[in-house]
Amino acid sequence: MSAKFPAVFPLGFGASPLGSVFGPVVQSDADAAVHGAIDLGIDFFDVAPYYGETRAEAVLGKALQGIPRERYFLATKVGRYTANGFDFSYQRVLRSIEESLERLKIDVIDLAQCHDIEFVPERIVHEEALPALRKAREQGKIRFVGISGLPTAYLRRVAETDGNLDTVLSYCHLTLADSTLTEHMPVLREMGLTVINASPLAMGLLADRPLPEWHPAPEALRLAAERAVAFCQAQGTSLPKIALQYALSEAQRCGVAVTLTGMRHIDEVRQNVAWAQEGDPAPDILHAVQAIFSGVHNLTWETGLPENRP
Ligand code: NAD
């Protein structure tokens, strides 16, 4: 384990939308969202070369230019470059770090994560990608080393086998519809890991907007989300508000370090920070929404290699 992981604002800025993956984003909107986030106290930004096939990193790098480096913690990833393009080899990972540093226009990446590790044989992660990240750390190019992916039990297994990781990023598994991550939290925390919960809105499923074409949620989950959106609107509130407040309050309860939501516009940033500051969701609405999701609780989708689905 390297230096102590810093405490950060509980709501982090997920920068995948800056790669225009949820709809087109222009640089001026990205600049306003990023600067607004920093002004409101957000200090954790997460991105990857994969998001918009390098676009998100380039847009975020431009937006962050001129902001004092100590004002933000920057996490990116290695190993995934397109929907089906993975390369976790030692040399590619080292080159990936150089490319990200250049696009992000910084000297040091705070956290580098192996991106969606369930898609490649486990051996490559242990024998090539993680040693390369540790080499990059020795060279002073990154500070912390982590992994990310969907199957939480597999992330835990890889972290246990390695025994020396700093972070684990799990996504879509601590939401109104899914509590898988909470089951693993005691063990992950006992291992000294910093846990990052991404996608509290289940990659937009729990937002009240049309889903992007690539969204993998099964039909039953989509239908429950549609019912929950309509229910919240009828109650004069909104599903993303309840979903974000719920994820943040669960994160605090079980020791998640930061919850990452994807944002691309200053209005979204202001809205999400205001919801976060308001505190826990109204209990009566929360219980009614949880009842809507009860039939699809923890329903997920398969990703990666069959042998990595424990
Ligand atoms: P999310 O679940 O919060 O969904 C984002 C969607 O919700 C976007 O369409 C966004 O525009 C919308 N949204 C945000 N605020 C809203 C609001 N107030 N009202 C209505 N809609 C709102 O987050 P996400 O983008 O899926 O994930 C967050 C970040 O976590 C990503 O950007 C990425 O950095 C990281 N992540 C990593 C992995 C991985 O490593 N495998 C996977 C998923 C996410």
mmCIF file of N, CA and C in Angstrom, residues 160-262:
data_model
loop_
_atom_site.group_PDB
_atom_site.id
_atom_site.type_symbol
_atom_site.label_atom_id
_atom_site.label_comp_id
_atom_site.label_asym_id
_atom_site.label_seq_id
_atom_site.Cartn_x
_atom_site.Cartn_y
_atom_site.Cartn_z
ATOM 1 N N GLU A 160 -8.203 -9.574 -3.230
ATOM 2 C CA GLU A 160 -7.666 -10.496 -2.211
ATOM 3 C C GLU A 160 -6.396 -11.164 -2.720
ATOM 4 N N THR A 161 -6.413 -11.594 -3.980
ATOM 5 C CA THR A 161 -5.244 -12.278 -4.545
ATOM 6 C C THR A 161 -4.047 -11.326 -4.600
ATOM 7 N N ASP A 162 -4.306 -10.089 -5.016
ATOM 8 C CA ASP A 162 -3.207 -9.115 -5.096
ATOM 9 C C ASP A 162 -2.728 -8.713 -3.702
ATOM 10 N N GLY A 163 -3.654 -8.385 -2.851
ATOM 11 C CA GLY A 163 -3.323 -8.059 -1.461
ATOM 12 C C GLY A 163 -2.701 -6.700 -1.234
ATOM 13 N N ASN A 164 -2.518 -5.922 -2.274
ATOM 14 C CA ASN A 164 -1.802 -4.655 -2.081
ATOM 15 C C ASN A 164 -2.394 -3.496 -2.883
ATOM 16 N N LEU A 165 -3.665 -3.597 -3.200
ATOM 17 C CA LEU A 165 -4.295 -2.519 -3.981
ATOM 18 C C LEU A 165 -4.693 -1.363 -3.069
ATOM 19 N N ASP A 166 -4.872 -0.200 -3.676
ATOM 20 C CA ASP A 166 -5.372 0.952 -2.920
ATOM 21 C C ASP A 166 -6.887 1.085 -3.038
ATOM 22 N N THR A 167 -7.421 0.860 -4.240
ATOM 23 C CA THR A 167 -8.847 1.150 -4.454
ATOM 24 C C THR A 167 -9.548 0.062 -5.268
ATOM 25 N N VAL A 168 -10.868 0.004 -5.056
ATOM 26 C CA VAL A 168 -11.751 -0.804 -5.895
ATOM 27 C C VAL A 168 -12.906 0.096 -6.307
ATOM 28 N N LEU A 169 -13.186 0.162 -7.625
ATOM 29 C CA LEU A 169 -14.338 0.924 -8.109
ATOM 30 C C LEU A 169 -15.388 -0.070 -8.600
ATOM 31 N N SER A 170 -16.560 -0.016 -7.956
ATOM 32 C CA SER A 170 -17.683 -0.863 -8.338
ATOM 33 C C SER A 170 -18.754 0.056 -8.889
ATOM 34 N N TYR A 171 -19.515 -0.406 -9.894
ATOM 35 C CA TYR A 171 -20.561 0.483 -10.422
ATOM 36 C C TYR A 171 -21.906 -0.227 -10.527
ATOM 37 N N CYS A 172 -22.952 0.569 -10.408
ATOM 38 C CA CYS A 172 -24.356 0.093 -10.490
ATOM 39 C C CYS A 172 -24.712 -0.901 -9.397
ATOM 40 N N HIS A 173 -23.900 -1.053 -8.373
ATOM 41 C CA HIS A 173 -24.192 -2.039 -7.333
ATOM 42 C C HIS A 173 -24.421 -1.422 -5.957
ATOM 43 N N LEU A 174 -24.600 -0.108 -5.912
ATOM 44 C CA LEU A 174 -25.104 0.506 -4.679
ATOM 45 C C LEU A 174 -26.056 1.613 -5.127
ATOM 46 N N THR A 175 -27.252 1.157 -5.456
ATOM 47 C CA THR A 175 -28.289 2.051 -5.982
ATOM 48 C C THR A 175 -29.609 1.674 -5.320
ATOM 49 N N LEU A 176 -30.639 2.424 -5.663
ATOM 50 C CA LEU A 176 -31.982 2.095 -5.173
ATOM 51 C C LEU A 176 -32.411 0.687 -5.565
ATOM 52 N N ALA A 177 -31.875 0.191 -6.677
ATOM 53 C CA ALA A 177 -32.325 -1.100 -7.211
ATOM 54 C C ALA A 177 -31.354 -2.233 -6.910
ATOM 55 N N ASP A 178 -30.225 -1.934 -6.286
ATOM 56 C CA ASP A 178 -29.176 -2.948 -6.160
ATOM 57 C C ASP A 178 -28.292 -2.648 -4.946
ATOM 58 N N SER A 179 -28.202 -3.629 -4.031
ATOM 59 C CA SER A 179 -27.382 -3.386 -2.837
ATOM 60 C C SER A 179 -26.201 -4.363 -2.748
ATOM 61 N N THR A 180 -25.799 -4.928 -3.892
ATOM 62 C CA THR A 180 -24.734 -5.942 -3.901
ATOM 63 C C THR A 180 -23.461 -5.445 -3.199
ATOM 64 N N LEU A 181 -23.086 -4.200 -3.463
ATOM 65 C CA LEU A 181 -21.813 -3.716 -2.912
ATOM 66 C C LEU A 181 -21.797 -3.738 -1.381
ATOM 67 N N THR A 182 -22.939 -3.457 -0.773
ATOM 68 C CA THR A 182 -22.948 -3.376 0.699
ATOM 69 C C THR A 182 -22.556 -4.717 1.333
ATOM 70 N N GLU A 183 -22.908 -5.831 0.658
ATOM 71 C CA GLU A 183 -22.549 -7.160 1.198
ATOM 72 C C GLU A 183 -21.033 -7.334 1.262
ATOM 73 N N HIS A 184 -20.324 -6.723 0.317
ATOM 74 C CA HIS A 184 -18.873 -6.909 0.244
ATOM 75 C C HIS A 184 -18.093 -5.860 1.033
ATOM 76 N N MET A 185 -18.778 -4.815 1.463
ATOM 77 C CA MET A 185 -18.060 -3.705 2.097
ATOM 78 C C MET A 185 -17.233 -4.091 3.323
ATOM 79 N N PRO A 186 -17.786 -4.913 4.255
ATOM 80 C CA PRO A 186 -16.975 -5.210 5.445
ATOM 81 C C PRO A 186 -15.624 -5.827 5.083
ATOM 82 N N VAL A 187 -15.616 -6.766 4.134
ATOM 83 C CA VAL A 187 -14.357 -7.426 3.757
ATOM 84 C C VAL A 187 -13.437 -6.448 3.023
ATOM 85 N N LEU A 188 -13.999 -5.672 2.116
ATOM 86 C CA LEU A 188 -13.168 -4.725 1.358
ATOM 87 C C LEU A 188 -12.525 -3.707 2.298
ATOM 88 N N ARG A 189 -13.295 -3.257 3.256
ATOM 89 C CA ARG A 189 -12.773 -2.279 4.227
ATOM 90 C C ARG A 189 -11.716 -2.924 5.111
ATOM 91 N N GLU A 190 -11.966 -4.173 5.492
ATOM 92 C CA GLU A 190 -10.999 -4.858 6.356
ATOM 93 C C GLU A 190 -9.657 -5.030 5.648
ATOM 94 N N MET A 191 -9.716 -5.153 4.318
ATOM 95 C CA MET A 191 -8.472 -5.262 3.535
ATOM 96 C C MET A 191 -7.779 -3.904 3.394
ATOM 97 N N GLY A 192 -8.390 -2.865 3.937
ATOM 98 C CA GLY A 192 -7.767 -1.533 3.882
ATOM 99 C C GLY A 192 -8.005 -0.826 2.565
ATOM 100 N N LEU A 193 -8.978 -1.320 1.780
ATOM 101 C CA LEU A 193 -9.212 -0.726 0.464
ATOM 102 C C LEU A 193 -10.087 0.521 0.558
ATOM 103 N N THR A 194 -9.831 1.473 -0.298
ATOM 104 C CA THR A 194 -10.727 2.603 -0.492
ATOM 105 C C THR A 194 -11.722 2.177 -1.557
ATOM 106 N N VAL A 195 -13.019 2.271 -1.228
ATOM 107 C CA VAL A 195 -14.043 1.799 -2.169
ATOM 108 C C VAL A 195 -14.753 2.991 -2.806
ATOM 109 N N ILE A 196 -14.859 2.917 -4.121
ATOM 110 C CA ILE A 196 -15.507 3.974 -4.903
ATOM 111 C C ILE A 196 -16.801 3.395 -5.465
ATOM 112 N N ASN A 197 -17.917 4.056 -5.214
ATOM 113 C CA ASN A 197 -19.197 3.604 -5.767
ATOM 114 C C ASN A 197 -19.559 4.489 -6.953
ATOM 115 N N ALA A 198 -19.526 3.916 -8.151
ATOM 116 C CA ALA A 198 -19.879 4.676 -9.352
ATOM 117 C C ALA A 198 -21.296 4.346 -9.785
ATOM 118 N N SER A 199 -21.884 5.275 -10.516
ATOM 119 C CA SER A 199 -23.213 5.097 -11.134
ATOM 120 C C SER A 199 -24.347 4.921 -10.127
ATOM 121 N N PRO A 200 -24.536 5.883 -9.222
ATOM 122 C CA PRO A 200 -25.661 5.811 -8.291
ATOM 123 C C PRO A 200 -27.005 5.926 -9.011
ATOM 124 N N LEU A 201 -26.973 6.464 -10.247
ATOM 125 C CA LEU A 201 -28.206 6.537 -11.048
ATOM 126 C C LEU A 201 -28.236 5.386 -12.058
ATOM 127 N N ALA A 202 -27.436 4.337 -11.785
ATOM 128 C CA ALA A 202 -27.396 3.147 -12.654
ATOM 129 C C ALA A 202 -27.195 3.526 -14.119
ATOM 130 N N MET A 203 -26.197 4.375 -14.349
ATOM 131 C CA MET A 203 -25.833 4.848 -15.697
ATOM 132 C C MET A 203 -27.041 5.484 -16.395
ATOM 133 N N GLY A 204 -27.799 6.251 -15.633
ATOM 134 C CA GLY A 204 -28.913 6.995 -16.218
ATOM 135 C C GLY A 204 -30.256 6.287 -16.101
ATOM 136 N N LEU A 205 -30.255 5.003 -15.736
ATOM 137 C CA LEU A 205 -31.529 4.268 -15.607
ATOM 138 C C LEU A 205 -32.448 4.941 -14.583
ATOM 139 N N LEU A 206 -31.843 5.501 -13.513
ATOM 140 C CA LEU A 206 -32.635 6.116 -12.448
ATOM 141 C C LEU A 206 -32.720 7.638 -12.613
ATOM 142 N N ALA A 207 -32.302 8.116 -13.782
ATOM 143 C CA ALA A 207 -32.523 9.527 -14.117
ATOM 144 C C ALA A 207 -33.843 9.567 -14.881
ATOM 145 N N ASP A 208 -34.390 10.747 -15.046
ATOM 146 C CA ASP A 208 -35.694 10.795 -15.702
ATOM 147 C C ASP A 208 -35.555 11.244 -17.158
ATOM 148 N N ARG A 209 -34.611 10.595 -17.849
ATOM 149 C CA ARG A 209 -34.338 10.965 -19.254
ATOM 150 C C ARG A 209 -34.272 9.712 -20.097
ATOM 151 N N PRO A 210 -34.373 9.863 -21.430
ATOM 152 C CA PRO A 210 -34.258 8.665 -22.278
ATOM 153 C C PRO A 210 -32.895 8.011 -22.103
ATOM 154 N N LEU A 211 -32.861 6.693 -22.131
ATOM 155 C CA LEU A 211 -31.596 5.969 -21.947
ATOM 156 C C LEU A 211 -30.800 5.935 -23.251
ATOM 157 N N PRO A 212 -29.468 6.000 -23.142
ATOM 158 C CA PRO A 212 -28.681 5.812 -24.370
ATOM 159 C C PRO A 212 -28.849 4.384 -24.906
ATOM 160 N N GLU A 213 -28.635 4.233 -26.208
ATOM 161 C CA GLU A 213 -28.848 2.936 -26.866
ATOM 162 C C GLU A 213 -28.050 1.800 -26.248
ATOM 163 N N TRP A 214 -26.832 2.125 -25.782
ATOM 164 C CA TRP A 214 -25.937 1.079 -25.294
ATOM 165 C C TRP A 214 -26.317 0.565 -23.905
ATOM 166 N N HIS A 215 -27.336 1.175 -23.265
ATOM 167 C CA HIS A 215 -27.593 0.802 -21.869
ATOM 168 C C HIS A 215 -27.997 -0.676 -21.760
ATOM 169 N N PRO A 216 -27.324 -1.459 -20.872
ATOM 170 C CA PRO A 216 -27.546 -2.915 -20.855
ATOM 171 C C PRO A 216 -28.672 -3.402 -19.942
ATOM 172 N N ALA A 217 -29.415 -2.517 -19.283
ATOM 173 C CA ALA A 217 -30.414 -2.979 -18.292
ATOM 174 C C ALA A 217 -31.468 -3.871 -18.934
ATOM 175 N N PRO A 218 -31.794 -5.007 -18.293
ATOM 176 C CA PRO A 218 -32.869 -5.849 -18.803
ATOM 177 C C PRO A 218 -34.223 -5.142 -18.714
ATOM 178 N N GLU A 219 -35.149 -5.629 -19.545
ATOM 179 C CA GLU A 219 -36.463 -4.990 -19.687
ATOM 180 C C GLU A 219 -37.183 -4.793 -18.339
ATOM 181 N N ALA A 220 -37.135 -5.807 -17.487
ATOM 182 C CA ALA A 220 -37.875 -5.730 -16.218
ATOM 183 C C ALA A 220 -37.366 -4.558 -15.365
ATOM 184 N N LEU A 221 -36.066 -4.327 -15.414
ATOM 185 C CA LEU A 221 -35.458 -3.234 -14.648
ATOM 186 C C LEU A 221 -35.872 -1.884 -15.245
ATOM 187 N N ARG A 222 -35.894 -1.821 -16.563
ATOM 188 C CA ARG A 222 -36.318 -0.578 -17.240
ATOM 189 C C ARG A 222 -37.764 -0.237 -16.886
ATOM 190 N N LEU A 223 -38.607 -1.266 -16.870
ATOM 191 C CA LEU A 223 -40.027 -1.022 -16.577
ATOM 192 C C LEU A 223 -40.203 -0.535 -15.138
ATOM 193 N N ALA A 224 -39.457 -1.148 -14.209
ATOM 194 C CA ALA A 224 -39.541 -0.708 -12.809
ATOM 195 C C ALA A 224 -39.067 0.748 -12.697
ATOM 196 N N ALA A 225 -38.002 1.079 -13.422
ATOM 197 C CA ALA A 225 -37.493 2.458 -13.366
ATOM 198 C C ALA A 225 -38.535 3.435 -13.915
ATOM 199 N N GLU A 226 -39.201 3.047 -14.996
ATOM 200 C CA GLU A 226 -40.246 3.932 -15.560
ATOM 201 C C GLU A 226 -41.370 4.162 -14.542
ATOM 202 N N ARG A 227 -41.736 3.106 -13.848
ATOM 203 C CA ARG A 227 -42.796 3.248 -12.830
ATOM 204 C C ARG A 227 -42.316 4.155 -11.687
ATOM 205 N N ALA A 228 -41.061 3.983 -11.304
ATOM 206 C CA ALA A 228 -40.516 4.794 -10.206
ATOM 207 C C ALA A 228 -40.434 6.274 -10.602
ATOM 208 N N VAL A 229 -40.050 6.530 -11.858
ATOM 209 C CA VAL A 229 -40.005 7.924 -12.341
ATOM 210 C C VAL A 229 -41.400 8.537 -12.237
ATOM 211 N N ALA A 230 -42.390 7.820 -12.732
ATOM 212 C CA ALA A 230 -43.771 8.344 -12.731
ATOM 213 C C ALA A 230 -44.260 8.542 -11.296
ATOM 214 N N PHE A 231 -43.947 7.580 -10.411
ATOM 215 C CA PHE A 231 -44.379 7.700 -9.016
ATOM 216 C C PHE A 231 -43.776 8.966 -8.389
ATOM 217 N N CYS A 232 -42.479 9.152 -8.563
ATOM 218 C CA CYS A 232 -41.810 10.313 -7.941
ATOM 219 C C CYS A 232 -42.385 11.621 -8.484
ATOM 220 N N GLN A 233 -42.608 11.655 -9.801
ATOM 221 C CA GLN A 233 -43.180 12.887 -10.384
ATOM 222 C C GLN A 233 -44.549 13.170 -9.772
ATOM 223 N N ALA A 234 -45.351 12.140 -9.600
ATOM 224 C CA ALA A 234 -46.692 12.324 -9.018
ATOM 225 C C ALA A 234 -46.609 12.823 -7.575
ATOM 226 N N GLN A 235 -45.488 12.512 -6.910
ATOM 227 C CA GLN A 235 -45.310 12.954 -5.514
ATOM 228 C C GLN A 235 -44.641 14.333 -5.439
ATOM 229 N N GLY A 236 -44.380 14.930 -6.610
ATOM 230 C CA GLY A 236 -43.743 16.244 -6.634
ATOM 231 C C GLY A 236 -42.252 16.192 -6.364
ATOM 232 N N THR A 237 -41.632 15.032 -6.577
ATOM 233 C CA THR A 237 -40.177 14.946 -6.420
ATOM 234 C C THR A 237 -39.610 14.282 -7.668
ATOM 235 N N SER A 238 -38.351 13.816 -7.605
ATOM 236 C CA SER A 238 -37.796 13.192 -8.809
ATOM 237 C C SER A 238 -36.976 11.966 -8.426
ATOM 238 N N LEU A 239 -37.004 10.958 -9.301
ATOM 239 C CA LEU A 239 -36.272 9.719 -9.021
ATOM 240 C C LEU A 239 -34.762 9.961 -8.874
ATOM 241 N N PRO A 240 -34.118 10.747 -9.755
ATOM 242 C CA PRO A 240 -32.678 10.942 -9.551
ATOM 243 C C PRO A 240 -32.341 11.559 -8.195
ATOM 244 N N LYS A 241 -33.210 12.413 -7.698
ATOM 245 C CA LYS A 241 -32.966 13.016 -6.375
ATOM 246 C C LYS A 241 -32.982 11.927 -5.289
ATOM 247 N N ILE A 242 -34.034 11.106 -5.297
ATOM 248 C CA ILE A 242 -34.142 10.051 -4.277
ATOM 249 C C ILE A 242 -32.973 9.076 -4.440
ATOM 250 N N ALA A 243 -32.643 8.759 -5.687
ATOM 251 C CA ALA A 243 -31.576 7.775 -5.961
ATOM 252 C C ALA A 243 -30.216 8.287 -5.489
ATOM 253 N N LEU A 244 -29.937 9.548 -5.768
ATOM 254 C CA LEU A 244 -28.636 10.092 -5.372
ATOM 255 C C LEU A 244 -28.543 10.213 -3.851
ATOM 256 N N GLN A 245 -29.591 10.726 -3.233
ATOM 257 C CA GLN A 245 -29.561 10.873 -1.769
ATOM 258 C C GLN A 245 -29.450 9.513 -1.088
ATOM 259 N N TYR A 246 -30.145 8.520 -1.636
ATOM 260 C CA TYR A 246 -30.070 7.181 -1.056
ATOM 261 C C TYR A 246 -28.638 6.630 -1.168
ATOM 262 N N ALA A 247 -28.050 6.738 -2.352
ATOM 263 C CA ALA A 247 -26.689 6.187 -2.557
ATOM 264 C C ALA A 247 -25.687 6.887 -1.641
ATOM 265 N N LEU A 248 -25.828 8.194 -1.479
ATOM 266 C CA LEU A 248 -24.888 8.925 -0.617
ATOM 267 C C LEU A 248 -25.066 8.529 0.844
ATOM 268 N N SER A 249 -26.322 8.329 1.254
ATOM 269 C CA SER A 249 -26.516 7.997 2.668
ATOM 270 C C SER A 249 -26.049 6.560 2.939
ATOM 271 N N GLU A 250 -26.277 5.641 1.990
ATOM 272 C CA GLU A 250 -25.765 4.270 2.148
ATOM 273 C C GLU A 250 -24.232 4.255 2.124
ATOM 274 N N ALA A 251 -23.654 5.090 1.266
ATOM 275 C CA ALA A 251 -22.185 5.161 1.168
ATOM 276 C C ALA A 251 -21.592 5.546 2.518
ATOM 277 N N GLN A 252 -22.214 6.528 3.137
ATOM 278 C CA GLN A 252 -21.710 6.983 4.442
ATOM 279 C C GLN A 252 -21.869 5.883 5.491
ATOM 280 N N ARG A 253 -23.016 5.198 5.428
ATOM 281 C CA ARG A 253 -23.306 4.154 6.413
ATOM 282 C C ARG A 253 -22.302 2.996 6.303
ATOM 283 N N CYS A 254 -21.949 2.617 5.076
ATOM 284 C CA CYS A 254 -21.114 1.410 4.956
ATOM 285 C C CYS A 254 -19.649 1.708 4.626
ATOM 286 N N GLY A 255 -19.256 2.975 4.575
ATOM 287 C CA GLY A 255 -17.831 3.289 4.455
ATOM 288 C C GLY A 255 -17.297 3.421 3.037
ATOM 289 N N VAL A 256 -18.179 3.696 2.075
ATOM 290 C CA VAL A 256 -17.719 4.006 0.712
ATOM 291 C C VAL A 256 -17.072 5.396 0.747
ATOM 292 N N ALA A 257 -15.913 5.551 0.093
ATOM 293 C CA ALA A 257 -15.183 6.818 0.196
ATOM 294 C C ALA A 257 -15.797 7.921 -0.659
ATOM 295 N N VAL A 258 -16.270 7.557 -1.842
ATOM 296 C CA VAL A 258 -16.802 8.587 -2.747
ATOM 297 C C VAL A 258 -17.801 7.940 -3.702
ATOM 298 N N THR A 259 -18.861 8.689 -3.999
ATOM 299 C CA THR A 259 -19.903 8.236 -4.932
ATOM 300 C C THR A 259 -19.764 9.076 -6.188
ATOM 301 N N LEU A 260 -19.622 8.402 -7.332
ATOM 302 C CA LEU A 260 -19.381 9.131 -8.577
ATOM 303 C C LEU A 260 -20.623 9.190 -9.427
ATOM 304 N N THR A 261 -21.102 10.381 -9.692
ATOM 305 C CA THR A 261 -22.208 10.508 -10.640
ATOM 306 C C THR A 261 -21.724 11.235 -11.889
ATOM 307 N N GLY A 262 -22.282 10.820 -13.025
ATOM 308 C CA GLY A 262 -21.854 11.408 -14.293
ATOM 309 C C GLY A 262 -22.529 12.752 -14.505
#
